Amino acid sequence: MMDIADRAVAPPARVDAYARRALWASMLGYAMDGFDLLILGFMLKAISAELGLSGAEAGSLVTWTLGGAVVGGVLFGILSDHVGRIRVLTWTILIFALFTGLCALATGYRDLLVYRTVAGLGLGGEFGIGMALAAESWPPHLRARVSSYVGLGWQAGVLLAALATPLLLPVIGWRGMFAVGLLPALVSFLVRRAVGEPAIVTARRPRLGWLASVRLLVKDWATTKLSFALFVLCAVQNFGYFGLMIWLPSYLSTRFGYGLTQSAVWTGVTILGMALGILLFGELADRVGRRPAFLTYQAGAVVMVLVYSQLTDPTALLIGGAVMGLFVNGMLGGYGALMSELYPTEARATAQNVLFNLGRAVGGFGPIVVGSLAAAYSFSAAIALLATIYVLDMIVTALLIPERKGAALS
């Protein structure tokens, strides 16, 4: 039987209306992820006060949301490869929206925890499906740029949450904020009506078992090494992001005595640097290749994390934070194109969601490790030690990641 990874198909020849609709659907799905997680952080104090939650219970709402996202990412990635991108993307948005809305009706910790966990299931499925959908809909010479636009969806959601929550929370309360989460249900309806399946998917719908797409990630030794390498890249991406962003305000406050507003400004500039980094990564990867782009950003992350840990001047911290954010999170714009080109259509969304969400699971330990190192040594030492994980990233990229720039999708 012919190996499905060896059957190439013609890539899209031009950017048409369908490609643009598919991109917007993918960006919206990922924007909801960023928006939801950030507003939850803003609302924890108000939720805890009304429902009488302990600090551990409040924190577990975030933990279980991310845990649900990991499980949902794996589940819906597999389903997407089996029954179609748009159908499953619609399901993920609808589940996410309905259970976020139900949080507004929570009467205590237990039911709120259930609602958050199930909402996380939907949240986790959107990244990989959106990345696969965008990659399959756009021409090869724009594939990395389009993947970076999907990655920018997260930053747009985070920015919207940062702007909207301080305005809306005092007016409508945390229950009203969760009720706003029902709006994506309308988005799911519009996505379903406006965006059909990519031609590459409808032409090659697999007639295989439900777990066939997972087996394709480890179908031989070469593919297994590749999947392991991508898992490492995704783990480093998430570990570095969560390790830095969760502790950055505390680092600024503890070492430099910054108040909440100052820390928020410095953190916000870092986030803007991340957004610029994602955008520039797509341009670079489409021009010079995936491997050179990743290696450049990984080396930049090593240098800038070390430099940032030594800065003391306020202006230098502001500029350094933006440049550090550019390299540390800019690589998010590359995973969609890279994995789309390395796996066949029958396993593309599975690869995106399984590998990235397993990396997210590892990345969830980033704040714990940084916090432990900070307690044992110092925040600056903990942040500096994060640089070592990007050295590991460079080694894995150099030894195990092949170059597939501009390749036709198989």
Coordinates of C-alpha atoms in Angstrom, one line a residue:
M1 CA 0.0 0.0 0.0
M2 CA 1.3 3.5 -0.9
D3 CA 2.6 5.4 2.1
I4 CA 0.3 8.4 2.6
A5 CA 3.2 10.7 3.4
D6 CA 4.6 10.2 -0.1
R7 CA 1.6 11.4 -2.1
A8 CA 2.0 15.1 -2.8
V9 CA -0.8 17.3 -4.0
A10 CA -0.7 20.6 -5.8
P11 CA -0.6 23.6 -3.4
P12 CA -3.0 26.5 -3.7
A13 CA -1.9 28.7 -6.7
R14 CA -3.2 32.0 -5.4
V15 CA -4.9 33.8 -2.5
D16 CA -8.6 33.7 -3.0
A17 CA -11.7 34.6 -0.9
Y18 CA -11.8 31.1 0.7
A19 CA -8.2 31.4 1.9
R20 CA -8.9 34.8 3.5
R21 CA -12.0 33.4 5.2
A22 CA -10.1 30.4 6.4
L23 CA -7.4 32.6 7.9
W24 CA -9.9 34.8 9.7
A25 CA -11.6 31.8 11.2
S26 CA -8.3 30.4 12.4
M27 CA -7.2 33.8 13.9
L28 CA -10.6 34.3 15.7
G29 CA -10.4 30.8 17.2
Y30 CA -7.0 31.4 18.7
A31 CA -7.8 35.0 19.7
M32 CA -10.6 33.6 21.9
D33 CA -8.0 31.4 23.7
G34 CA -5.9 34.4 24.6
F35 CA -8.8 36.5 25.6
D36 CA -10.4 33.9 27.8
L37 CA -7.2 33.0 29.7
L38 CA -6.3 36.6 30.4
I39 CA -9.8 37.7 31.6
L40 CA -9.8 34.7 34.0
G41 CA -6.6 36.0 35.5
F42 CA -8.1 39.5 35.9
M43 CA -11.3 38.1 37.5
L44 CA -9.8 35.6 40.0
K45 CA -9.8 38.1 42.9
A46 CA -13.5 39.0 42.4
I47 CA -14.5 35.3 41.9
S48 CA -12.7 34.3 45.0
A49 CA -14.3 37.1 47.1
E50 CA -17.9 36.1 46.0
L51 CA -17.6 32.3 46.1
G52 CA -15.2 32.2 49.1
L53 CA -12.4 30.4 47.2
S54 CA -9.0 29.8 48.7
G55 CA -5.8 30.8 46.9
A56 CA -5.2 27.2 45.9
E57 CA -8.8 26.8 44.6
A58 CA -8.5 30.1 42.6
G59 CA -5.2 29.0 41.0
S60 CA -6.6 25.6 40.2
L61 CA -9.2 27.2 37.9
V62 CA -6.3 28.2 35.6
T63 CA -4.5 24.9 36.0
W64 CA -7.6 22.8 35.1
T65 CA -8.4 25.1 32.2
L66 CA -4.9 24.4 30.8
G67 CA -5.3 20.7 31.6
G68 CA -8.6 20.6 29.7
A69 CA -6.8 22.4 26.8
V70 CA -4.2 19.7 26.6
V71 CA -6.8 16.9 26.5
G72 CA -9.0 18.8 24.1
G73 CA -6.1 19.6 21.9
V74 CA -5.2 15.9 21.5
L75 CA -8.9 14.8 21.1
F76 CA -10.0 17.4 18.6
G77 CA -6.8 17.3 16.6
I78 CA -7.5 13.6 16.0
L79 CA -11.1 14.3 15.2
S80 CA -10.2 17.1 12.8
D81 CA -8.0 14.7 10.7
H82 CA -10.8 12.2 10.7
V83 CA -14.0 14.2 10.1
G84 CA -12.8 17.6 8.8
R85 CA -11.3 20.9 9.9
I86 CA -14.3 23.2 9.8
R87 CA -16.7 20.8 11.5
V88 CA -14.4 20.2 14.4
L89 CA -13.3 23.8 14.7
T90 CA -16.9 24.7 15.0
W91 CA -17.4 22.2 17.7
T92 CA -14.4 23.5 19.7
I93 CA -15.6 27.1 19.5
L94 CA -19.1 26.1 20.5
I95 CA -18.0 24.0 23.5
F96 CA -15.7 26.7 24.6
A97 CA -18.4 29.4 24.3
L98 CA -21.2 27.5 26.0
F99 CA -19.2 26.4 29.0
T100 CA -17.6 29.8 29.4
G101 CA -21.1 31.2 29.5
L102 CA -22.2 28.6 32.1
C103 CA -19.4 29.9 34.4
A104 CA -21.6 33.0 34.9
L105 CA -24.1 30.7 36.7
A106 CA -21.6 29.0 39.0
T107 CA -22.7 28.7 42.6
G108 CA -19.5 27.4 44.0
Y109 CA -16.0 26.0 43.4
R110 CA -17.0 22.6 42.2
D111 CA -19.4 23.5 39.4
L112 CA -17.2 26.4 38.3
L113 CA -14.2 24.0 38.1
V114 CA -16.2 21.6 35.9
Y115 CA -17.3 24.5 33.6
R116 CA -13.7 25.8 33.3
T117 CA -12.3 22.3 32.5
V118 CA -14.8 21.6 29.8
A119 CA -14.3 25.1 28.3
G120 CA -10.6 24.2 28.3
L121 CA -11.4 21.2 26.1
G122 CA -12.7 23.4 23.4
L123 CA -10.0 26.0 23.9
G124 CA -7.2 23.5 23.3
G125 CA -8.5 22.3 20.0
E126 CA -8.4 25.6 18.2
F127 CA -4.6 26.2 17.8
G128 CA -3.7 23.1 15.7
I129 CA -6.8 23.0 13.6
G130 CA -6.5 26.7 12.8
M131 CA -2.8 26.3 11.9
A132 CA -3.6 23.3 9.6
L133 CA -6.5 25.1 8.0
A134 CA -4.5 28.2 7.2
A135 CA -1.5 26.2 5.8
E136 CA -3.8 24.1 3.6
S137 CA -5.5 27.2 2.2
W138 CA -2.6 29.5 1.2
P139 CA 0.2 29.2 -1.3
P140 CA 3.6 27.7 -0.2
H141 CA 5.5 31.0 -0.5
L142 CA 3.2 32.6 2.1
R143 CA 2.7 29.6 4.4
A144 CA 4.9 30.8 7.3
R145 CA 3.5 34.3 7.1
V146 CA 0.0 33.0 7.4
S147 CA 0.9 30.8 10.3
S148 CA 2.3 33.8 12.0
Y149 CA -1.0 35.7 11.5
V150 CA -2.8 32.8 13.3
G151 CA -0.3 33.1 16.1
L152 CA -1.0 36.9 16.3
G153 CA -4.6 36.0 17.0
W154 CA -3.5 35.0 20.5
Q155 CA -1.8 38.3 21.0
A156 CA -4.9 40.2 19.7
G157 CA -7.1 38.3 22.2
V158 CA -4.7 39.1 25.1
L159 CA -4.6 42.8 24.1
L160 CA -8.4 42.9 23.8
A161 CA -8.8 41.4 27.3
A162 CA -6.3 43.8 28.7
L163 CA -8.2 46.8 27.3
A164 CA -11.8 45.5 27.8
T165 CA -11.6 43.9 31.3
P166 CA -10.7 47.0 33.3
L167 CA -13.6 48.8 31.6
L168 CA -16.3 46.1 31.8
L169 CA -15.5 44.2 35.0
P170 CA -16.5 47.1 37.4
V171 CA -19.7 47.5 35.4
I172 CA -21.0 43.9 34.7
G173 CA -19.0 41.9 37.2
W174 CA -17.3 38.6 36.7
R175 CA -20.5 36.9 35.9
G176 CA -21.2 39.4 33.1
M177 CA -17.7 38.9 31.8
F178 CA -18.3 35.1 31.5
A179 CA -21.6 35.8 29.8
V180 CA -19.7 37.8 27.2
G181 CA -18.0 34.5 26.5
L182 CA -21.2 33.3 24.8
L183 CA -20.5 35.5 21.8
P184 CA -18.1 33.0 20.2
A185 CA -21.1 30.7 19.8
L186 CA -22.2 33.2 17.1
V187 CA -18.7 33.1 15.6
S188 CA -19.0 29.3 15.3
F189 CA -22.2 29.6 13.4
L190 CA -20.6 32.2 11.0
V191 CA -17.5 30.0 10.5
R192 CA -19.7 27.0 9.7
R193 CA -21.7 29.1 7.1
A194 CA -18.8 31.0 5.5
V195 CA -15.9 28.5 5.4
G196 CA -15.9 25.1 3.9
E197 CA -13.3 22.3 4.0
P198 CA -10.0 22.8 2.2
A199 CA -9.8 21.0 -1.1
I200 CA -6.8 19.0 0.1
V201 CA -8.9 17.5 2.9
T202 CA -12.1 16.8 1.0
A203 CA -10.1 15.1 -1.8
R204 CA -8.2 12.9 0.6
R205 CA -10.5 12.2 3.5
P206 CA -8.9 9.2 5.3
R207 CA -10.7 5.8 5.5
L208 CA -8.6 4.7 8.4
G209 CA -9.1 3.9 12.1
W210 CA -9.6 6.7 14.6
L211 CA -6.1 6.5 16.0
A212 CA -4.4 6.1 12.6
S213 CA -3.3 9.8 12.6
V214 CA -1.6 9.3 16.0
R215 CA 0.3 6.2 14.7
L216 CA 1.5 8.3 11.7
L217 CA 3.4 10.5 14.1
V218 CA 5.6 7.5 15.1
K219 CA 5.2 5.3 12.0
D220 CA 9.0 4.7 11.7
W221 CA 12.2 5.7 13.4
A222 CA 12.8 8.7 11.3
T223 CA 9.3 10.1 11.9
T224 CA 9.5 9.3 15.6
K225 CA 12.7 11.3 15.9
L226 CA 11.1 14.2 14.1
S227 CA 8.0 14.1 16.4
F228 CA 10.3 14.0 19.4
A229 CA 12.2 17.0 18.1
L230 CA 9.1 19.0 17.5
F231 CA 7.8 18.1 21.0
V232 CA 11.0 19.5 22.4
L233 CA 10.6 22.7 20.4
C234 CA 7.0 23.1 21.6
A235 CA 7.9 22.4 25.2
V236 CA 10.7 25.0 25.2
Q237 CA 8.3 27.5 23.6
N238 CA 5.7 27.1 26.2
F239 CA 8.1 26.7 29.1
G240 CA 9.9 29.9 28.3
Y241 CA 6.7 31.8 27.6
F242 CA 4.9 30.8 30.8
G243 CA 8.0 30.9 32.9
L244 CA 8.8 34.4 31.9
M245 CA 5.3 36.0 31.6
I246 CA 3.9 34.6 34.9
W247 CA 6.9 35.8 36.9
L248 CA 7.9 39.0 35.0
P249 CA 5.6 41.4 37.0
S250 CA 6.8 39.8 40.3
Y251 CA 10.5 40.1 39.1
L252 CA 10.1 43.8 38.3
S253 CA 8.3 44.4 41.6
T254 CA 10.7 42.5 43.8
R255 CA 14.0 43.6 42.2
F256 CA 13.1 47.2 41.2
G257 CA 10.2 48.0 43.4
Y258 CA 7.9 48.7 40.5
G259 CA 4.2 49.2 41.3
L260 CA 1.3 47.4 39.5
T261 CA 1.0 50.1 36.8
Q262 CA 4.7 50.2 36.1
S263 CA 4.9 46.4 35.9
A264 CA 1.9 46.3 33.7
V265 CA 3.5 48.9 31.3
W266 CA 6.8 47.0 31.2
T267 CA 5.0 43.6 30.7
G268 CA 2.7 45.2 28.0
V269 CA 5.7 46.4 26.1
T270 CA 7.2 42.8 26.3
I271 CA 3.9 41.5 24.8
L272 CA 4.1 44.0 22.0
G273 CA 7.6 42.8 21.3
M274 CA 6.3 39.3 21.1
A275 CA 3.6 40.3 18.6
L276 CA 6.2 42.0 16.4
G277 CA 8.5 38.9 16.7
I278 CA 5.7 36.6 15.5
L279 CA 5.0 38.9 12.5
L280 CA 8.7 39.1 11.6
F281 CA 9.3 35.4 12.0
G282 CA 6.8 34.6 9.3
E283 CA 8.5 37.0 6.9
L284 CA 11.9 35.6 7.7
A285 CA 10.9 31.9 7.5
D286 CA 9.2 32.4 4.0
R287 CA 12.3 34.2 2.7
V288 CA 15.3 32.3 4.1
G289 CA 13.7 29.0 5.3
R290 CA 12.3 27.5 8.5
R291 CA 15.6 26.2 10.1
P292 CA 17.5 29.5 9.7
A293 CA 14.6 31.4 11.1
F294 CA 14.3 29.1 14.2
L295 CA 18.0 29.1 14.8
T296 CA 18.2 32.9 14.6
Y297 CA 15.4 33.4 17.1
Q298 CA 16.7 30.7 19.4
A299 CA 20.1 32.3 19.5
G300 CA 18.4 35.7 20.1
A301 CA 16.4 34.2 23.0
V302 CA 19.6 32.9 24.6
V303 CA 21.3 36.3 24.4
M304 CA 18.4 38.5 25.3
V305 CA 17.2 36.4 28.3
L306 CA 20.8 36.6 29.7
V307 CA 21.0 40.3 28.9
Y308 CA 17.6 41.1 30.4
S309 CA 18.5 39.4 33.7
Q310 CA 21.4 41.9 34.1
L311 CA 19.5 45.1 33.2
T312 CA 18.8 47.7 35.9
D313 CA 18.1 51.0 34.1
P314 CA 14.3 51.6 33.6
T315 CA 14.7 52.6 29.9
A316 CA 17.0 49.6 29.2
L317 CA 14.4 47.3 30.9
L318 CA 11.7 48.7 28.7
I319 CA 13.6 48.3 25.4
G320 CA 15.2 45.0 26.5
G321 CA 11.8 43.5 27.5
A322 CA 10.5 44.2 24.0
V323 CA 13.5 42.7 22.3
M324 CA 13.5 39.7 24.6
G325 CA 9.8 39.2 23.9
L326 CA 10.4 39.4 20.2
F327 CA 12.8 36.4 20.3
V328 CA 11.2 34.3 23.1
N329 CA 7.7 34.2 21.7
G330 CA 8.3 35.1 18.0
M331 CA 8.9 31.4 17.2
L332 CA 5.2 30.8 17.8
G333 CA 4.6 32.0 14.2
G334 CA 6.6 29.1 12.8
Y335 CA 5.2 25.9 14.2
G336 CA 2.1 25.9 12.0
A337 CA 4.1 26.0 8.7
L338 CA 6.8 23.7 9.9
M339 CA 4.5 20.9 11.1
S340 CA 2.2 21.3 8.1
E341 CA 5.1 20.6 5.8
L342 CA 6.4 17.7 7.8
Y343 CA 3.3 15.6 8.2
P344 CA 0.7 14.4 5.7
T345 CA -2.9 15.6 5.4
E346 CA -4.2 12.6 7.3
A347 CA -2.1 13.5 10.4
R348 CA -1.6 17.3 10.0
A349 CA -4.0 18.6 12.6
T350 CA -3.1 15.7 15.0
A351 CA 0.5 16.6 14.8
Q352 CA -0.2 20.3 15.4
N353 CA -2.4 19.7 18.4
V354 CA -0.8 16.7 20.0
L355 CA 2.8 17.9 19.8
F356 CA 2.0 21.5 20.7
N357 CA -0.4 20.6 23.6
L358 CA 2.1 18.1 25.0
G359 CA 4.6 20.9 24.9
R360 CA 2.0 23.1 26.7
A361 CA 1.7 20.5 29.4
V362 CA 5.4 20.6 30.0
G363 CA 5.4 24.4 29.7
G364 CA 2.9 24.5 32.5
F365 CA 5.8 23.6 34.9
G366 CA 7.7 26.8 33.8
P367 CA 6.3 29.0 36.5
I368 CA 6.9 26.3 39.2
V369 CA 10.6 25.9 38.1
V370 CA 11.2 29.7 37.9
G371 CA 9.5 30.2 41.2
S372 CA 11.5 27.5 42.9
L373 CA 14.8 28.8 41.5
A374 CA 13.9 32.3 42.5
A375 CA 13.2 31.2 46.1
A376 CA 16.5 29.2 46.2
Y377 CA 18.7 31.8 44.5
S378 CA 17.1 35.0 43.0
F379 CA 14.7 36.1 40.3
S380 CA 17.6 37.3 38.1
A381 CA 19.4 33.9 38.4
A382 CA 16.2 32.0 37.6
I383 CA 15.5 34.1 34.5
A384 CA 19.1 33.7 33.4
L385 CA 18.9 30.0 33.7
L386 CA 16.0 29.9 31.3
A387 CA 18.5 30.8 28.6
T388 CA 19.8 27.2 28.8
I389 CA 16.5 25.7 27.4
Y390 CA 17.0 27.7 24.2
V391 CA 20.5 26.2 23.8
L392 CA 18.7 22.8 23.9
D393 CA 16.3 24.2 21.3
M394 CA 19.2 25.1 19.0
I395 CA 20.8 21.7 19.3
V396 CA 17.5 19.9 18.5
T397 CA 16.8 22.2 15.5
A398 CA 20.3 21.8 14.1
L399 CA 20.4 18.0 14.4
L400 CA 16.8 16.8 13.8
I401 CA 14.7 19.4 12.0
P402 CA 14.8 19.2 8.1
E403 CA 14.2 22.1 5.8
R404 CA 10.9 22.0 3.9
K405 CA 10.4 25.6 2.8
G406 CA 7.9 25.9 -0.1
A407 CA 7.2 22.2 -0.2
A408 CA 3.9 20.9 -1.6
L409 CA 1.7 19.5 1.1
S410 CA 1.4 15.7 1.1

